[in-house]
Short mmCIF file of C-alpha atoms and ligand atoms in Angstrom, two decimals:
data_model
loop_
_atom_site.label_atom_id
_atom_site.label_comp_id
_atom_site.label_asym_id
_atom_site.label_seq_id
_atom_site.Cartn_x
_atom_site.Cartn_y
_atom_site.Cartn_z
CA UNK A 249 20.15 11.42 0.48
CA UNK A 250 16.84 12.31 -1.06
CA UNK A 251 14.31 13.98 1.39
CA UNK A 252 10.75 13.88 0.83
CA UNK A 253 7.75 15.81 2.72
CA UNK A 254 4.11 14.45 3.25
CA UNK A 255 4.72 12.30 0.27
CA UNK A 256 7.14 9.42 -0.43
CA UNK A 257 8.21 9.05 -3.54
CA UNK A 258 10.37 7.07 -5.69
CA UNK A 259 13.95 8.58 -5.36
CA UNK A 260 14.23 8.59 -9.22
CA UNK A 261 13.05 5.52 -11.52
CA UNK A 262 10.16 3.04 -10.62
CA UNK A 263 8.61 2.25 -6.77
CA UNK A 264 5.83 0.23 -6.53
CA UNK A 265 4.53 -1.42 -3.10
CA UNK A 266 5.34 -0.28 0.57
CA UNK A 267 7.14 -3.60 2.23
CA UNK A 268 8.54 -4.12 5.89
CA UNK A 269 6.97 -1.12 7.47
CA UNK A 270 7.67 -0.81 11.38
CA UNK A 271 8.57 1.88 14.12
CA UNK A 272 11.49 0.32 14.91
CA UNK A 273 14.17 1.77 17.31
CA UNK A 274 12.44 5.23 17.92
CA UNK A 275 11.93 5.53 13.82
CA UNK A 276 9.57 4.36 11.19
CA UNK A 277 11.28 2.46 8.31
CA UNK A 278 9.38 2.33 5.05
CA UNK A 279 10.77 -0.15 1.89
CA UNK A 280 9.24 -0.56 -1.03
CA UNK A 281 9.86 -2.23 -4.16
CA UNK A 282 12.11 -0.70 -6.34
CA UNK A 283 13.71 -0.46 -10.09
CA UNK A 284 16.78 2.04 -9.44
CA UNK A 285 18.22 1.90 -13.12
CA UNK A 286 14.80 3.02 -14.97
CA UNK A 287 11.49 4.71 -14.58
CA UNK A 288 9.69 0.77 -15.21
CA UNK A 289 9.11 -2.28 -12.86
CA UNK A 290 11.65 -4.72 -13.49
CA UNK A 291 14.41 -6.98 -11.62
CA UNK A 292 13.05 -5.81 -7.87
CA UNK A 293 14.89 -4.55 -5.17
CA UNK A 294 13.94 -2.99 -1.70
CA UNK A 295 14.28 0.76 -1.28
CA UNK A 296 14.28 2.26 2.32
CA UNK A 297 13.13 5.44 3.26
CA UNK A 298 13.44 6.51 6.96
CA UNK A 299 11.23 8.94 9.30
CA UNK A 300 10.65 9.97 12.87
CA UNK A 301 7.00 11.48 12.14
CA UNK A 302 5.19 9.95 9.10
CA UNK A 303 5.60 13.21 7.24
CA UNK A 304 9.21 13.74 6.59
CA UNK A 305 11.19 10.90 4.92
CA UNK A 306 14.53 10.38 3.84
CA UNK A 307 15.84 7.50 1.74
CA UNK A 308 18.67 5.37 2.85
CA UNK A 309 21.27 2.59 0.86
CA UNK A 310 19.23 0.20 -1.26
CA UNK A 311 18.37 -2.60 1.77
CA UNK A 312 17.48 -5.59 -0.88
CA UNK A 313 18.86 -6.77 -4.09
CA UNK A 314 19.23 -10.21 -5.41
CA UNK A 315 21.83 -12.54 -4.33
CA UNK A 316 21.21 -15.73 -3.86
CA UNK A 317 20.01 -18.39 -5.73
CA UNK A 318 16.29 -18.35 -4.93
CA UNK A 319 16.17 -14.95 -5.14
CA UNK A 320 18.80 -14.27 -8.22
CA UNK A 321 15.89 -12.59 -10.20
CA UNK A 322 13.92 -10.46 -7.40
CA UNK A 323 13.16 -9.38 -3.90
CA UNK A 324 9.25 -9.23 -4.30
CA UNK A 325 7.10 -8.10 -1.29
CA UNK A 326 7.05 -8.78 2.19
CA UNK A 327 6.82 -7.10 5.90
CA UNK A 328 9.11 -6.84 8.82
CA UNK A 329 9.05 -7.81 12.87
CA UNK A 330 11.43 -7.22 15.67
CA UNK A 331 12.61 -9.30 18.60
CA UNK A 332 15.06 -7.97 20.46
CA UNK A 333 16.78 -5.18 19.07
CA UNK A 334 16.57 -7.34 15.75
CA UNK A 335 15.05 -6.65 12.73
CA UNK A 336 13.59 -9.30 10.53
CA UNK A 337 12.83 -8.78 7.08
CA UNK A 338 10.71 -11.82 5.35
CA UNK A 339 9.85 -11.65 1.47
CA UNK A 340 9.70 -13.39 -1.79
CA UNK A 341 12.25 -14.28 -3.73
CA UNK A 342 12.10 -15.04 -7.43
CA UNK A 343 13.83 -17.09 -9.46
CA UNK A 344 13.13 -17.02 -13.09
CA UNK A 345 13.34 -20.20 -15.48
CA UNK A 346 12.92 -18.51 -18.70
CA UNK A 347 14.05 -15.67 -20.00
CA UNK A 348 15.78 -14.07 -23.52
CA UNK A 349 19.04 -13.12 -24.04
CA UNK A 350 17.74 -10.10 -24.87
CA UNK A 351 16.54 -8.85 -21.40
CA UNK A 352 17.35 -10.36 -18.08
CA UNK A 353 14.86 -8.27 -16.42
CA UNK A 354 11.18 -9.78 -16.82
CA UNK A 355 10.75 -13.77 -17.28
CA UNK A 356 8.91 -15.60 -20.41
CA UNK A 357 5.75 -17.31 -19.84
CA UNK A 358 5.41 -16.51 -16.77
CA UNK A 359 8.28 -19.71 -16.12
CA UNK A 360 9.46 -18.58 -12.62
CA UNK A 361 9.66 -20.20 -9.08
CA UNK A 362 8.65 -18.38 -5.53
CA UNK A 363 10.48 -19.19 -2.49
CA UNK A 364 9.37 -17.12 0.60
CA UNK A 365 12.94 -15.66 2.56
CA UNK A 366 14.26 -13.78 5.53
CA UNK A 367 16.74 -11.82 5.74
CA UNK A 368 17.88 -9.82 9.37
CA UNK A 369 19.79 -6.78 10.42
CA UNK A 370 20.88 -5.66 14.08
CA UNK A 371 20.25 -1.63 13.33
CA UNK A 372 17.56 -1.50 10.52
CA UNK A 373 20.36 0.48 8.37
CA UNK A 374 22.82 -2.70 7.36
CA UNK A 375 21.56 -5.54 5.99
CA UNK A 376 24.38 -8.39 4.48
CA UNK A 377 22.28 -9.99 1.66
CA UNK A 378 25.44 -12.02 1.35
CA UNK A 379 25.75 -13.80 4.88
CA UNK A 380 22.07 -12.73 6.38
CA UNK A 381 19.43 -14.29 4.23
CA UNK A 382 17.92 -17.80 4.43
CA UNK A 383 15.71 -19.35 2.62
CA UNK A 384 12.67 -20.53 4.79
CA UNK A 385 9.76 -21.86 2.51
CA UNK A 386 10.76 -23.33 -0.49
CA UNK A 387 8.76 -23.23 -3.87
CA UNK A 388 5.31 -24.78 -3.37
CA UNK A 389 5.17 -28.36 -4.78
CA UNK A 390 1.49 -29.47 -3.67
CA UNK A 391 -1.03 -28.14 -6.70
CA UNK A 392 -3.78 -28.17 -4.04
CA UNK A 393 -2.22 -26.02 -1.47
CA UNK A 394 -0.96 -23.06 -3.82
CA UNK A 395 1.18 -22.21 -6.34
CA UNK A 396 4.91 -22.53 -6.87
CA UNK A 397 5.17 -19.18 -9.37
CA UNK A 398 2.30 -17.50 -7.41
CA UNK A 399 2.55 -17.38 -4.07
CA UNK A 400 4.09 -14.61 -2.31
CA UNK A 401 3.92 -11.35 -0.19
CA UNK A 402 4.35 -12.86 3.67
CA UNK A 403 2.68 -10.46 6.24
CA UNK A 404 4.03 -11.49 9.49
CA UNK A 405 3.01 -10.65 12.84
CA UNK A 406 3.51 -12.49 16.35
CA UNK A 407 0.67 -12.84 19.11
CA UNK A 408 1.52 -14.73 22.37
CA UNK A 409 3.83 -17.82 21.55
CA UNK A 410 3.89 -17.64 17.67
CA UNK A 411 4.53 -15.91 14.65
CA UNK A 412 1.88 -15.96 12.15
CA UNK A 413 2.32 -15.52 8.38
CA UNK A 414 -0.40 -14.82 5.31
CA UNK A 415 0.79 -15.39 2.09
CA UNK A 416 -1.35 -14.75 -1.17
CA UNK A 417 -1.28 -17.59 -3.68
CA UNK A 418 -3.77 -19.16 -6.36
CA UNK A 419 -5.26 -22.77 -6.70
CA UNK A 420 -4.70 -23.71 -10.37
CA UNK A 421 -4.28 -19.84 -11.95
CA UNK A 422 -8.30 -19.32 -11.40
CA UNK A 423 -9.09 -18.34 -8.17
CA UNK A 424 -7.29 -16.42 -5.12
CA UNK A 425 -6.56 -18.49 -1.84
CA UNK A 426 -4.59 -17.48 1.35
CA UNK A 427 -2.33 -19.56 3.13
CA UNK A 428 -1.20 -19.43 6.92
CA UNK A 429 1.60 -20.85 8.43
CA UNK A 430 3.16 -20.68 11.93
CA UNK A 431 6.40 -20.62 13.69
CA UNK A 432 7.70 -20.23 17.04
CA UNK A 433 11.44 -19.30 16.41
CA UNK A 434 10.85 -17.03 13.22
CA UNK A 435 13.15 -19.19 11.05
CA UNK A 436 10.91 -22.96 10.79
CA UNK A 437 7.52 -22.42 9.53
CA UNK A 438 4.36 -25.01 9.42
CA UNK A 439 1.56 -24.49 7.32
CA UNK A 440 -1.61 -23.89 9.06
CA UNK A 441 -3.98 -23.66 7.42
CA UNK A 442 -6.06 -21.36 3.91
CA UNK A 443 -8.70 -19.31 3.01
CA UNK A 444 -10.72 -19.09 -0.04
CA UNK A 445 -13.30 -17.30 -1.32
CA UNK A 446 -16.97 -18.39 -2.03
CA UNK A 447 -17.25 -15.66 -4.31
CA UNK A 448 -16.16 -16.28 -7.85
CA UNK A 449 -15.09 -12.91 -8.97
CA UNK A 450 -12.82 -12.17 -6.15
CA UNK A 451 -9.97 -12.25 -8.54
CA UNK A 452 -8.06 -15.14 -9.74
CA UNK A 453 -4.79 -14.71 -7.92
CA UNK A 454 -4.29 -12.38 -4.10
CA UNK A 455 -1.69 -10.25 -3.45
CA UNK A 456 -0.28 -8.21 -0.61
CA UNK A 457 -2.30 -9.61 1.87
CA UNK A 458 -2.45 -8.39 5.28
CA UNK A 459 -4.66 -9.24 8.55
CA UNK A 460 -4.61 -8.00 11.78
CA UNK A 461 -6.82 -6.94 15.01
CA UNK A 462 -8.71 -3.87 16.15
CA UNK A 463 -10.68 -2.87 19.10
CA UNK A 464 -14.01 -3.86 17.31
CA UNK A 465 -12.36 -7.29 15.34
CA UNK A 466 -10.39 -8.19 12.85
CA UNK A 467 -9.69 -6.80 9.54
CA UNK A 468 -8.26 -8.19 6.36
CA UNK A 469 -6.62 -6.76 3.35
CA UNK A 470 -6.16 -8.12 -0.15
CA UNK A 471 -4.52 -6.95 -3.63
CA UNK A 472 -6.94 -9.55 -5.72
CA UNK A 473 -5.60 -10.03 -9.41
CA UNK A 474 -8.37 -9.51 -12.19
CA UNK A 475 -10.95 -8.15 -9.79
CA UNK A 476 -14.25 -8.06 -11.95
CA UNK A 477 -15.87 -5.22 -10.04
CA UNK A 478 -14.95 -2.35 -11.85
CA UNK A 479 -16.94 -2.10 -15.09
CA UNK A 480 -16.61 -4.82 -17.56
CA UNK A 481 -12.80 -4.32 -17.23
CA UNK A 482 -10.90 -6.83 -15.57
CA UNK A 483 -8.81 -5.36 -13.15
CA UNK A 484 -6.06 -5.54 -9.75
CA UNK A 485 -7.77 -3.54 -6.66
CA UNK A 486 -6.91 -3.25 -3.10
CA UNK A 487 -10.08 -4.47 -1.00
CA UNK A 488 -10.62 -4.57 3.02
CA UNK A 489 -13.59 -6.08 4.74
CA UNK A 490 -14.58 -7.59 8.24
CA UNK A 491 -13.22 -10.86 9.64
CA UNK A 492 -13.18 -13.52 12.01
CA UNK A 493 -9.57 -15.16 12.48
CA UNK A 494 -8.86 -18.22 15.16
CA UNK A 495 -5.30 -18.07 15.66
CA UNK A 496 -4.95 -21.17 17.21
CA UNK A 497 -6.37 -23.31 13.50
CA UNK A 498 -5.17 -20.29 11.14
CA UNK A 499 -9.26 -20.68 10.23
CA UNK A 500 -10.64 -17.33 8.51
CA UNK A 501 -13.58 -15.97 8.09
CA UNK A 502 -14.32 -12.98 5.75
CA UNK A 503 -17.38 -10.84 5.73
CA UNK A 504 -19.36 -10.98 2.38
CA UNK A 505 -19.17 -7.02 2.19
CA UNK A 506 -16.56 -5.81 1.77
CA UNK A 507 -15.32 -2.35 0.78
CA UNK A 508 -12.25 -0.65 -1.59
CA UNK A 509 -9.10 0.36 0.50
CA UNK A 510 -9.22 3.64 -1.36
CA UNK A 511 -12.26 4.76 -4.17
CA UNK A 512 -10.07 6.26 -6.25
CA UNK A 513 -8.52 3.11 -7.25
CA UNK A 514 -5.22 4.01 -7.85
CA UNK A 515 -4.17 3.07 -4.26
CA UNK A 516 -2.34 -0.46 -4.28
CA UNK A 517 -0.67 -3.33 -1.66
CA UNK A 518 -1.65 -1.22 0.92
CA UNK A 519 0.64 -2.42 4.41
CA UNK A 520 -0.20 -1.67 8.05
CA UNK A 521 2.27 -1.71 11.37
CA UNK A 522 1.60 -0.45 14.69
CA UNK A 523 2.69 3.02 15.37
CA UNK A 524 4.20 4.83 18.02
CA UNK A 525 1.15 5.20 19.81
CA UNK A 526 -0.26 1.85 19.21
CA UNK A 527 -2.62 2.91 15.97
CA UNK A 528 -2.52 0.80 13.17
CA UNK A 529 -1.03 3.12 10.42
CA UNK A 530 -1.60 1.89 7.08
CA UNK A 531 0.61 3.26 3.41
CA UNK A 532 -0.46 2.22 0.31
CA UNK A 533 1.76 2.35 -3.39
CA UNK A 534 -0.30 4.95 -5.96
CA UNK A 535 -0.13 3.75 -9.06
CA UNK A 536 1.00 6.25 -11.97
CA UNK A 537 0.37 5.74 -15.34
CA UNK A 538 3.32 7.44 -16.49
CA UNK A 539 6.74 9.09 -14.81
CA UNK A 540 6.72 12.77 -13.92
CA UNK A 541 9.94 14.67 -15.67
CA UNK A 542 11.76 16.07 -13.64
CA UNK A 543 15.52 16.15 -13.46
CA UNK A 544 15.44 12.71 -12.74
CA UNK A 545 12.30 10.68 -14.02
CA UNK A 546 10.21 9.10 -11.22
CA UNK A 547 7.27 6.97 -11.37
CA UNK A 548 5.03 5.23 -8.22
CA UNK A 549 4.52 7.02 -4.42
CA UNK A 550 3.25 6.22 -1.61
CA UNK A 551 -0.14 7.79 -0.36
CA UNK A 552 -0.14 10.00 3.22
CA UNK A 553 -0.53 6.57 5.92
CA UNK A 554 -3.90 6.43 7.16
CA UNK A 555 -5.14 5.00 10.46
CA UNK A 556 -7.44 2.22 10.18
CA UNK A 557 -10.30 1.73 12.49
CA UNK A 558 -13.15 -1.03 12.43
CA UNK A 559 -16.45 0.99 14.00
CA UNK A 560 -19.56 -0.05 14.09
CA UNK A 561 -19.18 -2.60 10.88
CA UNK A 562 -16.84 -0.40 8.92
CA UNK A 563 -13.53 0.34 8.16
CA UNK A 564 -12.39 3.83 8.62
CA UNK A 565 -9.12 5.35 7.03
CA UNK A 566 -8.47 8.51 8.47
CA UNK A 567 -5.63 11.22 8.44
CA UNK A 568 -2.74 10.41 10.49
CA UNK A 569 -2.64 12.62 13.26
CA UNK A 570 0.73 13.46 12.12
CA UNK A 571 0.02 14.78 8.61
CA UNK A 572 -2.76 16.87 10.71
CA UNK A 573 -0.42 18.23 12.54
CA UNK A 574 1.81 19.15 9.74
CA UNK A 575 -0.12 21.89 8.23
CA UNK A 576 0.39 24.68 10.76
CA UNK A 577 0.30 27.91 8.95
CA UNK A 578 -3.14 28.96 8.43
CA UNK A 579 -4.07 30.78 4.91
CA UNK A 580 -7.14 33.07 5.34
CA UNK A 581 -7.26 33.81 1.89
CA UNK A 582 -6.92 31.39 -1.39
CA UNK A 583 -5.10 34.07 -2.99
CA UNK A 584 -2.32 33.87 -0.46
CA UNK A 585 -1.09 30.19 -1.09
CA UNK A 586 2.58 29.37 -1.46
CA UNK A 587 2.64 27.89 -5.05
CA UNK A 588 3.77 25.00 -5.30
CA UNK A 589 3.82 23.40 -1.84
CA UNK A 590 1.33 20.96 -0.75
CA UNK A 591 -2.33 22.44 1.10
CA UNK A 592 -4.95 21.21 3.05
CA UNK A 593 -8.66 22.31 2.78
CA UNK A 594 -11.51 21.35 5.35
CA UNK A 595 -14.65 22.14 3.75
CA UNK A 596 -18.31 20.60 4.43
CA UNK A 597 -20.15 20.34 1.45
CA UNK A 598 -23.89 20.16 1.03
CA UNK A 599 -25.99 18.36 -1.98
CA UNK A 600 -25.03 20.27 -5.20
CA UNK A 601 -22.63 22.02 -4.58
CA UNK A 602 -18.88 21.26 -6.04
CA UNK A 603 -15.73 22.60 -6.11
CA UNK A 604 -12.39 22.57 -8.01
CA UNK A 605 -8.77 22.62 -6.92
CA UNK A 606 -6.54 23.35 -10.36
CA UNK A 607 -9.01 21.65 -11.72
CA UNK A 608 -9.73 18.62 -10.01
CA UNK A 609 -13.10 18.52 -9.31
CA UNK A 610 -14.77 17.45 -6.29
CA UNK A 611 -18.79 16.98 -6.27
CA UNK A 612 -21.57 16.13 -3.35
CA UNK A 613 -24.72 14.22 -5.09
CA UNK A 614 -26.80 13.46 -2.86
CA UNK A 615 -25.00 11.84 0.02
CA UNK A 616 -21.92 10.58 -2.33
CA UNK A 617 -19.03 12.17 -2.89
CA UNK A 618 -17.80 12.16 -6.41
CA UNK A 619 -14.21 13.26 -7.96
CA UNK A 620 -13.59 13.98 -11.83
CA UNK A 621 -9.23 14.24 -12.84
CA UNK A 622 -10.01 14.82 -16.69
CA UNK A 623 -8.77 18.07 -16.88
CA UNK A 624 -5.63 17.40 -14.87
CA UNK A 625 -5.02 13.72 -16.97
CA UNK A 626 -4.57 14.81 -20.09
CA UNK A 627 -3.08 12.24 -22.81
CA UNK A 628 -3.63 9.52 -20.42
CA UNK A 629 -6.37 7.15 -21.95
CA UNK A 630 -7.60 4.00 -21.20
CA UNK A 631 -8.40 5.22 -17.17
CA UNK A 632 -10.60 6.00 -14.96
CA UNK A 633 -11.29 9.30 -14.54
CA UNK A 634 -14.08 9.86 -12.28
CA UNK A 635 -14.83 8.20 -9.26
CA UNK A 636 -17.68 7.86 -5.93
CA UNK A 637 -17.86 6.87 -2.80
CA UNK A 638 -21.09 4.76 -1.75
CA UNK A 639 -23.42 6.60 0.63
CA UNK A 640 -22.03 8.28 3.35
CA UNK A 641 -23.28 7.49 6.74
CA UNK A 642 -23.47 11.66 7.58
CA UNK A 643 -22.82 14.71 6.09
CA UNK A 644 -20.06 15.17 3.68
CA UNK A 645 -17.07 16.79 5.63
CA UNK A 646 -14.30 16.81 3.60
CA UNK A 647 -10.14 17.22 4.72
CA UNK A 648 -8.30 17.48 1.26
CA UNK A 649 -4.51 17.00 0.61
CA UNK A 650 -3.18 18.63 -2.46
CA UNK A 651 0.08 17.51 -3.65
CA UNK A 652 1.66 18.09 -7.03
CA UNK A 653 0.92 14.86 -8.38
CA UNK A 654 -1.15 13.47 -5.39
CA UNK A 655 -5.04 14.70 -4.23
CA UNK A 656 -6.69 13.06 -1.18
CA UNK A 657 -10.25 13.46 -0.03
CA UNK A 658 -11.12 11.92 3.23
CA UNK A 659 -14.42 12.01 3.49
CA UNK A 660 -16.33 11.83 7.13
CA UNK A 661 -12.91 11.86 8.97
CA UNK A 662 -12.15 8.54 7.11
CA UNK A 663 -15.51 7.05 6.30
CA UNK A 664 -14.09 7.02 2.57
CA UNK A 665 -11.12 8.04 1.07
CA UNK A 666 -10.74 9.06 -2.80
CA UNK A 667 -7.10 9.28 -3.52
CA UNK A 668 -6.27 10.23 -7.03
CA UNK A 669 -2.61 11.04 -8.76
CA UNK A 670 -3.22 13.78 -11.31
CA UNK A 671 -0.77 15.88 -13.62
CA UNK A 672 -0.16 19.33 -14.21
CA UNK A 673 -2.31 20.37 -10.95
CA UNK A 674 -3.10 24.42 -11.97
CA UNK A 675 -3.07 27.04 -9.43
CA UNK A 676 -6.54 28.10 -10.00
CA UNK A 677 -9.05 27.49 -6.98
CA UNK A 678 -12.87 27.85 -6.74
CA UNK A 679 -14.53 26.68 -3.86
CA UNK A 680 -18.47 27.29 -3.51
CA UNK A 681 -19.92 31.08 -2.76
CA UNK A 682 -19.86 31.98 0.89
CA UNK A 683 -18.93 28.97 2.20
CA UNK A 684 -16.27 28.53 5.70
CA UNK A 685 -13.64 26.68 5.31
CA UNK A 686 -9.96 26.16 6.65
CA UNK A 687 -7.11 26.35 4.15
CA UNK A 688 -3.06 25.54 5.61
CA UNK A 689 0.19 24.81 4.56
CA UNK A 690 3.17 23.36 6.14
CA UNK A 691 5.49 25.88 7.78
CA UNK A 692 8.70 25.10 6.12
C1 LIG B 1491 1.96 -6.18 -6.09
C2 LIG B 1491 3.10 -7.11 -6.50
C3 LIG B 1491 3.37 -8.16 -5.43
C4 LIG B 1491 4.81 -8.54 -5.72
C5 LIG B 1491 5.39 -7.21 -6.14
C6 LIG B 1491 6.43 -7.32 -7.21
O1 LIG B 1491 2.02 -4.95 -6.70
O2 LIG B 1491 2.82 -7.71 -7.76
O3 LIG B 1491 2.49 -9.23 -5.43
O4 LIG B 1491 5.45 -9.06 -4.60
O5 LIG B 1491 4.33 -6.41 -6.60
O6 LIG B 1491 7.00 -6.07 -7.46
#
């Protein structure tokens, strides 16, 4: 099976969002979605990718794949709980109602019906699709609740007596709306209650979303569908912000601030779970404008998981203490990196002064960070390729992951992050005159 380090990737073909993630029997299982017969989304399925540490995964058997009825034409997102010793999988399934003869793999006119699913498995490795799935919420009928094509992605989490479940829909194709339900044996749900925005330009449709507590409150997530805060361009980014959440009525409330999971916008669906220790550990899909060639094509990762913190107002993603702990062999020189395998850099970096890592440049301006990927994008049009944080709260320390395809700039151990895939990384380094810094690799 395929073994990745730091980064997971897809095994070959298309991956798009993380689904189901838990630390479940001593090990952290990681699906995603998944295309297995080309590098493009299509007919999904659920990949699984196993690891004991965060930074070393291996993929298993395809979990997922359509076989039933409601779910004959996709597996679309979802998340996973245990009870015990069981694991239990919930997720969309898909059933298209037009199509051409010509390709069973996407629908026509949008013409397709969402049922919400579970399926369980006693050892997180086998999963029947056959004799373990049910059906648990059927297509959405009610025009004023949701949507029967667009409502999806259940997040599910249990506190006290209950399970609780968030699912992202839209009211009438214009505006994003998310919907709580409850249930106290996993398998019968009752709706709860929803939560809509005020704001008009929060996106006309919310995916992936995903809600859960800190020490300092809690914290929600959302995918929104033509967000209209990024230029004039209409677009689908990951957002996080501040909330209020009564449990007992499903009632939310969400701060009017809110921030980007990830400012280099190519971070997706983001998921969180509990970890070993009791963080909550958070992976988001990076989104790749076109598959890398190697001797299989592969398109869509998943970024390093992050730990998420609410302090003092804000939400912090900083580096697992696992990927930290990865990098043990220390480089004193630049010159004495081992081409071609992934590096960290801590550097702090004062107003002016920039630096470039095979030519992806980093910047401080003032107190914002700033990232340019033109010179390691080339061909790729139509995207972004610079990108800020706001202002930083304090100085501008920087811990930098450098993957092949893959650079990550936590800023302020997590005040920001700038995540950005890039393409034909060089080996060439320049980092400002005189300046300390601490440069490692991983030891094997
Ligand atoms: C987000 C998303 C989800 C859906 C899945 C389908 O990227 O569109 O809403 O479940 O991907 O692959």
């Amino acid at each position: 099976m395929t073994e990745h380090q730091l980064h997971l990737r897809a095994p070959g073909n298309w991956i798009n969002d993380p689904n189901g993630f838990i630390y479940y029997k001593g090990k952290y299982h990681l699906f995603y979605q998944y295309f297995p017969y080309a590098p493009a989304w299509a007919t999904m399925h659920w990949g699984h990718a196993i690891s004991s540490d965060l930074v070393n995964w291996t993929h298993q058997e395809i979990a997922l794949y359509p076989s039933k009825y409601w779910d004959k034409n996709g597996c679309f997102s979802g998340s996973a709980v245990q009870e015990n010793g069981k694991l239990y999988i919930y997720y969309t399934g898909v059933r298209y109602e037009e199509i051409t003869k010509e390709d069973i793999h996407h629908c026509v006119n949008e013409q397709f019906e969402s049922s919400q699913m579970m399926i369980t498995s006693n050892d997180g490795i086998h999963f029947d699709n056959f004799k373990d799935k049910k059906l648990i919420i059927p297509p959405i009928v009610d025009a004023s609740l949701g949507h029967r094509t667009h409502t999806r992605d259940p997040k599910v989490w249990k506190s006290e007596d209950y399970y609780y479940m968030v699912l992202g829909s839209t009211l009438d194709e214009k505006k994003g709306i998310l919907l709580f339900y409850r249930s106290s044996d996993k398998e019968n749900w009752e709706y709860l209650n929803s939560y809509e925005s005020e704001d008009p330009s929060f996106g006309w449709m919310w995916e992936c979303p995903d809600l859960y507590q800190t020490e300092e409150g809690w914290v929600v997530c959302l995918s929104p569908m033509g967000f209209l805060k990024d230029g004039d361009k209409e677009q689908n980014h990951a957002i996080c912000a501040e909330a209020e959440f009564d449990e007992q009525t499903g009632t939310l409330k969400m701060a009017e601030t809110y921030q980007f999971a990830d400012y280099g916008l190519d971070l997706y669906a983001p998921q969180s779970t509990l970890d070993e220790e009791g963080r909550r550990v958070v992976v988001g899909w990076m989104r790749m404008p076109r598959p890398v060639s190697d001797e299989k094509p592969w398109i869509g990762m998943m970024c390093t998981p992050r730990v998420a913190e609410l302090r003092d107002h804000h939400i912090y993603y900083r580096m697992h203490p696992n990927v930290e702990k990865a990098f043990t062999k220390e480089i004193s020189q630049v010159e004495e990196l081992e081409a071609g395998k992934p590096y960290q850099l801590k550097i702090a970096l004062d107003d002016g002064e920039s630096l470039s890592l095979g030519g992806y440049e980093i910047y401080r301006k003032g107190n914002k960070i700033g990232t340019n990927r033109e010179k390691v994008y080339e061909g790729i049009t139509n995207c972004r390729l610079s990108f800020e944080t706001p202002e930083l709260r304090e100085n501008a320390r920087l811990n930098i992951l450098v993957d092949r395809n893959l650079v990550e700039v936590y800023v302020n151990d997590g005040e920001y992050v700038i995540s950005n895939i890039v393409y034909d990384l060089k080996e060439d380094i320049s980092l400002p005159e005189g300046k300390k810094f601490i440069l490692k690799q991983m030891c094997n």
